[in-house]
């Protein structure tokens, strides 16, 4: 038996002293036997849960027996299988070990009934639920907990649900302003309810007004027994319709927007749809493996969402009952679900303390509804959430006694309301969207304002994310300076006239345990200066640390990093160098270009895990990882915590979200770009006009006469340098060879760079321009030879010109790039490869196309195309790489079906479909991409034009 489905009840107890075996009356089925079977057996052996194909819920079903035969032999209790299982004479013994079992007196009663012929009921069989409904004494002098709330859309009336009853109260107060929190004494006080709906079975878990406010739906029931839903007239509280059928307490009941259907769900895992006019069951929806805690209809009423203890949210087509999707990625029980008022998204929350937002796309047929936001919301399970009618605000409640408000463009928290005096489990928003009610377990009720919170908090949030004004200081010639000791403190600091280069040594003076060299300089607000150490590069043993402090040697906060998602390292720890295989818990909720903070280090996510045995790549996507905000790379142990963080300017207000906030100061151990080894480098933006200190130390506290360094403090000069790879190509006739361009970005320049290729021999073409996207360090193109191209002359072969162009601080810079060297024409390849649309069936058909393929993709979408092979002699496998198989796709767009062996076409196969997916944030753009084989010297396909387009 399932203990979760059997709850204590006050039952009639019987013994052989009350009902004897001799002249005493024979036990009656209705009075004596049915309660015992219900108490000990019907939890697992009923019409819905027929373990062993056996139900004891009615006398007729008991007589049928189960898969092992009949259960009772009238007149022969000792041979009856029911008695043998209950006494352990047959296997398996019932009830199972650990479950309540009949007493000896109760077994004697059952035996006596069977010996007397196992007679059935006289007349109608009683309602089993009535036999088991507990009659608990009323608790006095206590306000019953508020277990449900609803605010009428048509009048200033709220429905307040408690145990066994619902009260309709007026929401008007003496002070009906929208500015303050109005507590229970004002809302309830000594006023009498307008209407009281009483004698409801058990705790009322849900209440809901109809669209016009004339009807009220209630959901309640008795745990382990039955569920009860009803519709009431809100004018006088009369009962209009009851809905019975669930075998356990109901947690949810909601009306279809057009008022035709009622959906109910609860602990029995079943969702029922009822016809409101007739009260008949229309259909049941099954698929959840645990209790269903909440239901919500889409605004048009065609789709029903359900939130369950099985960690899922499911979507159902109302008319057919078809399951449209199981929404991905919750980590624990889901307690609440809502559609946005515009019907474009679905929001859910639960025991994993997060709110998740999915784009709603499966409206008429099964489709994947992409997750678009996941936010750590509270430090306790989320128990309620609700949209304002205009959809601009979302209110959430949690078990940690917190209530929060979120804007719904990016689902950013905009306000944390005062901590609740008791756990709040009920929530209702007014029809005008200006206020909401909170009901608590102590029976109190409070009202809060929404409008003021939105106006104030969104403004502060916008300011918090604002980019500060920065300027490049005017630079004169570099001043060369020698260190002058003592200079260990602000009082002894050595004044520098910037820009300057200082030659010094970290060497403790007599009676010093370590040395610190401190220099003073002046800067204006917004000026950006670069401070850098050259020591390790000159073979000095100094492992430098650089700090920029205020005039009193206090650390200066560079940025505040507020954690928005918690995680930890899984599978293995990380060393301080690598940029790939960052395996972190709950990675599915993380997005590319988000900052990941771990033990003082900040990196940025560059590529999603691309298979079951992989993790994130972080910037730059290859080689040693880049650190942001001049933080220093560290090793991280397995299980060590890490966080997704958002940067906030110092001094801006932070809205607490239950996760840590990490200050980042102007300090650096090792160059964050990882180019200079142990040498340090800092970018400093002066927060105000004034004097500042730059301090140089050895991070270990070491020193000596050979711990020499050069400190340079100079203006920031953003710049770039581009290198072309793949020179001297030998290009097969009718095919292509890949080209790669890489950028060295200097002083924080992170804008796009265009690389132009000109001067190619006749019959040769190249993708041009090749664009290195913002923040990226490489891009790919290809050089192609026509099928009828002729070998270039010596002069033509060396005539290519390559230049790089970029806008830097508003000025167009053009830089020369190494050219293609000597271009040669090679023999035709033994393999032809082309990317085509799904409706192209052969290489010949592909070759007849007059222009390259063009594809269109929307952010968050997956599209398909096909790769065709023309095997002209190569009959082996053809590999196009793994996570890098889509060459030159926009950042955030990738080939999605690479498999464990990458994008591969096996021997004997000549085609393969490819899936191309765009992350939800990818901006609009047009870009050429291709595939490159790993055979025939790396044949590149003809380019495909990919258009990323927002909107429909």
Short mmCIF file of N, CA, C and O in Angstrom, two decimals, residues 548-551 553-559 650 664-667 684-687 691-693:
data_model
loop_
_atom_site.label_atom_id
_atom_site.label_comp_id
_atom_site.label_asym_id
_atom_site.label_seq_id
_atom_site.Cartn_x
_atom_site.Cartn_y
_atom_site.Cartn_z
N UNK A 548 45.11 49.91 -7.42
CA UNK A 548 44.88 51.35 -7.44
C UNK A 548 43.93 51.68 -6.31
O UNK A 548 42.84 51.09 -6.19
N UNK A 549 44.35 52.61 -5.46
CA UNK A 549 43.66 52.95 -4.21
C UNK A 549 43.34 54.43 -4.20
O UNK A 549 43.86 55.21 -5.02
N UNK A 550 42.48 54.82 -3.27
CA UNK A 550 42.24 56.26 -3.13
C UNK A 550 43.39 56.87 -2.32
O UNK A 550 44.33 56.18 -1.90
N UNK A 551 43.33 58.18 -2.09
CA UNK A 551 44.46 58.88 -1.46
C UNK A 551 44.73 58.40 -0.05
O UNK A 551 45.84 58.61 0.48
N UNK A 553 44.60 55.20 0.86
CA UNK A 553 44.94 53.77 0.72
C UNK A 553 43.74 52.85 0.90
O UNK A 553 43.89 51.68 1.25
N UNK A 554 42.55 53.35 0.66
CA UNK A 554 41.36 52.49 0.67
C UNK A 554 41.15 51.90 -0.72
O UNK A 554 41.41 52.56 -1.73
N UNK A 555 40.68 50.67 -0.75
CA UNK A 555 40.37 50.04 -2.03
C UNK A 555 39.20 50.77 -2.70
O UNK A 555 38.28 51.25 -2.04
N UNK A 556 39.24 50.83 -4.01
CA UNK A 556 38.20 51.49 -4.79
C UNK A 556 37.37 50.41 -5.48
O UNK A 556 37.92 49.55 -6.18
N UNK A 557 36.08 50.45 -5.27
CA UNK A 557 35.20 49.47 -5.90
C UNK A 557 35.07 49.77 -7.38
O UNK A 557 34.67 50.87 -7.78
N UNK A 558 35.42 48.79 -8.17
CA UNK A 558 35.32 48.94 -9.62
C UNK A 558 33.92 48.63 -10.12
O UNK A 558 33.37 49.33 -10.96
N UNK A 559 33.32 47.55 -9.61
CA UNK A 559 31.99 47.12 -10.01
C UNK A 559 31.45 46.22 -8.92
O UNK A 559 32.21 45.57 -8.19
N UNK A 650 29.09 50.89 -8.94
CA UNK A 650 29.18 51.19 -7.49
C UNK A 650 28.27 52.36 -7.13
O UNK A 650 28.15 53.33 -7.87
N UNK A 664 34.17 44.00 -6.76
CA UNK A 664 35.42 43.83 -7.49
C UNK A 664 36.17 45.16 -7.40
O UNK A 664 35.62 46.22 -7.72
N UNK A 665 37.42 45.08 -6.96
CA UNK A 665 38.23 46.27 -6.76
C UNK A 665 39.24 46.43 -7.90
O UNK A 665 39.46 45.53 -8.70
N UNK A 666 39.87 47.61 -7.95
CA UNK A 666 40.91 47.84 -8.94
C UNK A 666 42.20 47.17 -8.46
O UNK A 666 43.02 47.78 -7.75
N UNK A 667 42.36 45.91 -8.82
CA UNK A 667 43.56 45.17 -8.46
C UNK A 667 43.72 43.99 -9.42
O UNK A 667 42.74 43.48 -9.97
N UNK A 684 42.06 51.43 -15.34
CA UNK A 684 41.47 52.22 -14.25
C UNK A 684 40.67 53.37 -14.83
O UNK A 684 41.15 54.13 -15.68
N UNK A 685 39.41 53.49 -14.38
CA UNK A 685 38.55 54.63 -14.72
C UNK A 685 38.37 55.46 -13.46
O UNK A 685 37.80 54.98 -12.47
N UNK A 686 38.85 56.68 -13.47
CA UNK A 686 38.79 57.53 -12.28
C UNK A 686 37.33 57.86 -11.95
O UNK A 686 36.61 58.39 -12.80
N UNK A 687 36.88 57.54 -10.72
CA UNK A 687 35.47 57.83 -10.36
C UNK A 687 35.22 59.31 -10.09
O UNK A 687 34.08 59.75 -10.13
N UNK A 691 43.35 62.70 -6.31
CA UNK A 691 44.60 61.97 -6.29
C UNK A 691 44.34 60.49 -5.99
O UNK A 691 43.46 60.16 -5.18
N UNK A 692 45.15 59.65 -6.63
CA UNK A 692 45.02 58.21 -6.46
C UNK A 692 46.40 57.60 -6.26
O UNK A 692 47.44 58.23 -6.56
N UNK A 693 46.42 56.38 -5.73
CA UNK A 693 47.66 55.67 -5.47
C UNK A 693 47.70 54.40 -6.30
O UNK A 693 46.69 53.72 -6.45
#
